mmCIF file of C-alpha atoms in Angstrom:
data_model
loop_
_atom_site.group_PDB
_atom_site.id
_atom_site.type_symbol
_atom_site.label_atom_id
_atom_site.label_comp_id
_atom_site.label_asym_id
_atom_site.label_seq_id
_atom_site.Cartn_x
_atom_site.Cartn_y
_atom_site.Cartn_z
ATOM 1 C CA UNK W 1 11.973 9.615 31.006
ATOM 2 C CA UNK W 2 15.261 8.369 29.591
ATOM 3 C CA UNK W 3 13.712 4.985 28.712
ATOM 4 C CA UNK W 4 10.912 6.723 26.803
ATOM 5 C CA UNK W 5 13.407 8.924 24.970
ATOM 6 C CA UNK W 6 15.539 5.924 24.005
ATOM 7 C CA UNK W 7 12.432 4.105 22.737
ATOM 8 C CA UNK W 8 11.490 7.188 20.686
ATOM 9 C CA UNK W 9 14.989 7.353 19.223
ATOM 10 C CA UNK W 10 14.815 3.660 18.279
ATOM 11 C CA UNK W 11 11.457 4.145 16.548
ATOM 12 C CA UNK W 12 12.739 7.238 14.734
ATOM 13 C CA UNK W 13 15.877 5.399 13.641
ATOM 14 C CA UNK W 14 13.798 2.521 12.279
ATOM 15 C CA UNK W 15 11.445 4.907 10.453
ATOM 16 C CA UNK W 16 14.217 6.920 8.827
ATOM 17 C CA UNK W 17 16.245 3.798 8.003
ATOM 18 C CA UNK W 18 13.202 2.324 6.255
ATOM 19 C CA UNK W 19 12.825 5.523 4.222
ATOM 20 C CA UNK W 20 16.503 6.299 3.623
ATOM 21 C CA UNK W 21 16.111 5.957 -0.163
ATOM 22 C CA UNK W 22 13.288 8.512 -0.293
ATOM 23 C CA UNK W 23 15.023 11.906 -0.336
ATOM 24 C CA UNK W 24 11.766 13.819 -0.778
ATOM 25 C CA UNK W 25 10.288 12.154 2.332
ATOM 26 C CA UNK W 26 13.421 12.947 4.326
ATOM 27 C CA UNK W 27 13.240 16.556 3.108
ATOM 28 C CA UNK W 28 9.569 16.725 4.089
ATOM 29 C CA UNK W 29 10.422 15.303 7.528
ATOM 30 C CA UNK W 30 13.072 17.967 8.053
ATOM 31 C CA UNK W 31 10.686 20.744 7.001
ATOM 32 C CA UNK W 32 7.846 19.375 9.144
ATOM 33 C CA UNK W 33 10.145 19.017 12.137
ATOM 34 C CA UNK W 34 11.509 22.550 11.786
ATOM 35 C CA UNK W 35 8.006 23.950 11.349
ATOM 36 C CA UNK W 36 6.766 22.028 14.377
ATOM 37 C CA UNK W 37 9.654 23.294 16.489
ATOM 38 C CA UNK W 38 9.093 26.925 15.492
ATOM 39 C CA UNK W 39 5.317 26.583 15.837
ATOM 40 C CA UNK W 40 5.420 24.964 19.265
ATOM 41 C CA UNK W 41 8.038 27.291 20.664
ATOM 42 C CA UNK W 42 6.156 30.321 19.330
ATOM 43 C CA UNK W 43 2.859 29.177 20.851
ATOM 44 C CA UNK W 44 4.444 28.380 24.212
ATOM 45 C CA UNK W 45 6.103 31.804 24.314
ATOM 46 C CA UNK W 46 3.084 33.723 22.987
ATOM 47 C CA UNK W 47 0.306 32.067 24.984
ATOM 48 C CA UNK W 48 1.833 29.851 27.662
ATOM 49 C CA UNK W 49 -1.039 27.364 27.354
ATOM 50 C CA UNK W 50 1.233 24.375 27.881
ATOM 51 C CA UNK W 51 4.697 23.407 28.981
ATOM 52 C CA UNK W 52 6.885 20.348 28.751
ATOM 53 C CA UNK W 53 8.119 18.362 31.699
ATOM 54 C CA UNK W 54 11.638 19.388 32.710
ATOM 55 C CA UNK W 55 12.464 15.657 32.706
ATOM 56 C CA UNK W 56 12.967 15.742 28.939
ATOM 57 C CA UNK W 57 16.559 15.974 27.733
ATOM 58 C CA UNK W 58 17.939 18.220 24.993
ATOM 59 C CA UNK W 59 15.580 21.184 24.755
ATOM 60 C CA UNK W 60 15.607 23.754 21.964
ATOM 61 C CA UNK W 61 14.418 26.788 23.910
ATOM 62 C CA UNK W 62 11.159 25.497 25.475
ATOM 63 C CA UNK W 63 10.583 22.402 23.324
ATOM 64 C CA UNK W 64 12.280 19.016 23.742
ATOM 65 C CA UNK W 65 14.037 18.245 20.453
ATOM 66 C CA UNK W 66 12.392 14.824 20.270
ATOM 67 C CA UNK W 67 8.882 16.318 20.044
ATOM 68 C CA UNK W 68 9.121 17.924 16.573
ATOM 69 C CA UNK W 69 11.317 15.039 15.456
ATOM 70 C CA UNK W 70 8.560 12.596 16.419
ATOM 71 C CA UNK W 71 5.793 14.654 14.836
ATOM 72 C CA UNK W 72 7.377 14.515 11.392
ATOM 73 C CA UNK W 73 6.909 10.722 11.001
ATOM 74 C CA UNK W 74 3.447 10.955 12.599
ATOM 75 C CA UNK W 75 2.304 13.458 9.972
ATOM 76 C CA UNK W 76 4.117 11.691 7.122
ATOM 77 C CA UNK W 77 2.652 8.322 8.113
ATOM 78 C CA UNK W 78 -0.833 9.847 8.143
ATOM 79 C CA UNK W 79 -0.117 11.283 4.695
ATOM 80 C CA UNK W 80 0.956 7.835 3.450
ATOM 81 C CA UNK W 81 -2.279 6.293 4.770
ATOM 82 C CA UNK W 82 -4.341 9.084 3.175
ATOM 83 C CA UNK W 83 -2.579 8.552 -0.155
ATOM 84 C CA UNK W 84 -3.162 4.815 -0.008
ATOM 85 C CA UNK W 85 -6.852 5.276 0.788
ATOM 86 C CA UNK W 86 -7.341 7.855 -1.956
ATOM 87 C CA UNK W 87 -5.139 6.220 -4.595
ATOM 88 C CA UNK W 88 -7.970 4.680 -6.594
ATOM 89 C CA UNK W 89 -10.171 7.780 -6.466
ATOM 90 C CA UNK W 90 -7.842 10.198 -8.300
ATOM 91 C CA UNK W 91 -8.574 12.661 -5.502
ATOM 92 C CA UNK W 92 -7.435 16.293 -5.663
ATOM 93 C CA UNK W 93 -4.634 17.410 -3.306
ATOM 94 C CA UNK W 94 -7.051 19.132 -0.927
ATOM 95 C CA UNK W 95 -8.727 15.776 -0.182
ATOM 96 C CA UNK W 96 -5.365 14.231 0.639
ATOM 97 C CA UNK W 97 -4.582 17.171 2.917
ATOM 98 C CA UNK W 98 -7.996 16.982 4.610
ATOM 99 C CA UNK W 99 -7.759 13.234 5.205
ATOM 100 C CA UNK W 100 -4.178 13.580 6.482
ATOM 101 C CA UNK W 101 -5.353 16.298 8.873
ATOM 102 C CA UNK W 102 -8.246 14.131 10.061
ATOM 103 C CA UNK W 103 -5.908 11.194 10.711
ATOM 104 C CA UNK W 104 -3.447 13.378 12.635
ATOM 105 C CA UNK W 105 -6.338 14.844 14.646
ATOM 106 C CA UNK W 106 -7.517 11.326 15.503
ATOM 107 C CA UNK W 107 -3.972 10.398 16.527
ATOM 108 C CA UNK W 108 -3.688 13.504 18.722
ATOM 109 C CA UNK W 109 -7.050 12.725 20.340
ATOM 110 C CA UNK W 110 -5.579 9.415 21.492
ATOM 111 C CA UNK W 111 -2.048 10.528 22.356
ATOM 112 C CA UNK W 112 -2.625 13.915 24.027
ATOM 113 C CA UNK W 113 -4.598 12.673 27.076
ATOM 114 C CA UNK W 114 -2.194 9.772 27.583
ATOM 115 C CA UNK W 115 0.870 12.027 27.346
ATOM 116 C CA UNK W 116 -0.627 14.548 29.773
ATOM 117 C CA UNK W 117 -1.540 11.781 32.219
ATOM 118 C CA UNK W 118 2.022 10.423 31.922
ATOM 119 C CA UNK W 119 3.393 13.867 32.809
ATOM 120 C CA UNK W 120 5.173 14.485 29.505
ATOM 121 C CA UNK W 121 3.577 17.944 29.276
ATOM 122 C CA UNK W 122 0.748 19.848 30.870
ATOM 123 C CA UNK W 123 -1.848 22.332 29.729
ATOM 124 C CA UNK W 124 -2.486 25.477 31.755
ATOM 125 C CA UNK W 125 -6.079 25.586 30.404
ATOM 126 C CA UNK W 126 -7.159 21.937 30.273
ATOM 127 C CA UNK W 127 -10.290 20.834 28.491
ATOM 128 C CA UNK W 128 -11.864 17.463 27.807
ATOM 129 C CA UNK W 129 -9.721 14.705 29.318
ATOM 130 C CA UNK W 130 -7.152 17.338 30.454
ATOM 131 C CA UNK W 131 -6.541 18.612 26.904
ATOM 132 C CA UNK W 132 -8.100 21.699 25.292
ATOM 133 C CA UNK W 133 -9.645 21.202 21.874
ATOM 134 C CA UNK W 134 -6.877 23.239 20.216
ATOM 135 C CA UNK W 135 -4.353 20.746 21.600
ATOM 136 C CA UNK W 136 -5.984 18.053 19.505
ATOM 137 C CA UNK W 137 -7.217 19.932 16.450
ATOM 138 C CA UNK W 138 -4.134 22.147 16.201
ATOM 139 C CA UNK W 139 -1.928 19.308 14.988
ATOM 140 C CA UNK W 140 -4.524 18.190 12.470
ATOM 141 C CA UNK W 141 -4.554 21.708 11.052
ATOM 142 C CA UNK W 142 -0.766 21.816 10.981
#
């Protein structure tokens, strides 16, 4: 697990170093990360549908700190792709949000089953490929 966590930290460091001159993006990352932490911890406590492997280091209550920290660049990268795709269409903000959500949902559809299989977390009510639909769509909605 420590090798995975170090790799995640290296990727995060590279992402934030590349965007260090974008204060609004860094602010958005902080807000997304805090929201993800509160959202995940609340859902784990309220419903108990999933739990993280105890092999993770540095938990904030029931959520490894790296998880919401990782999700911020995932969501912001999807937003950047959506903006680039919609740039020439003069699309309204709701289209950007919908495309960002679709991209994050697609990402979660790929990552969730792999992460569960790797033992990073587990669902108490598994669905297709060991992940319930809400585990995939939930992040797209977030």
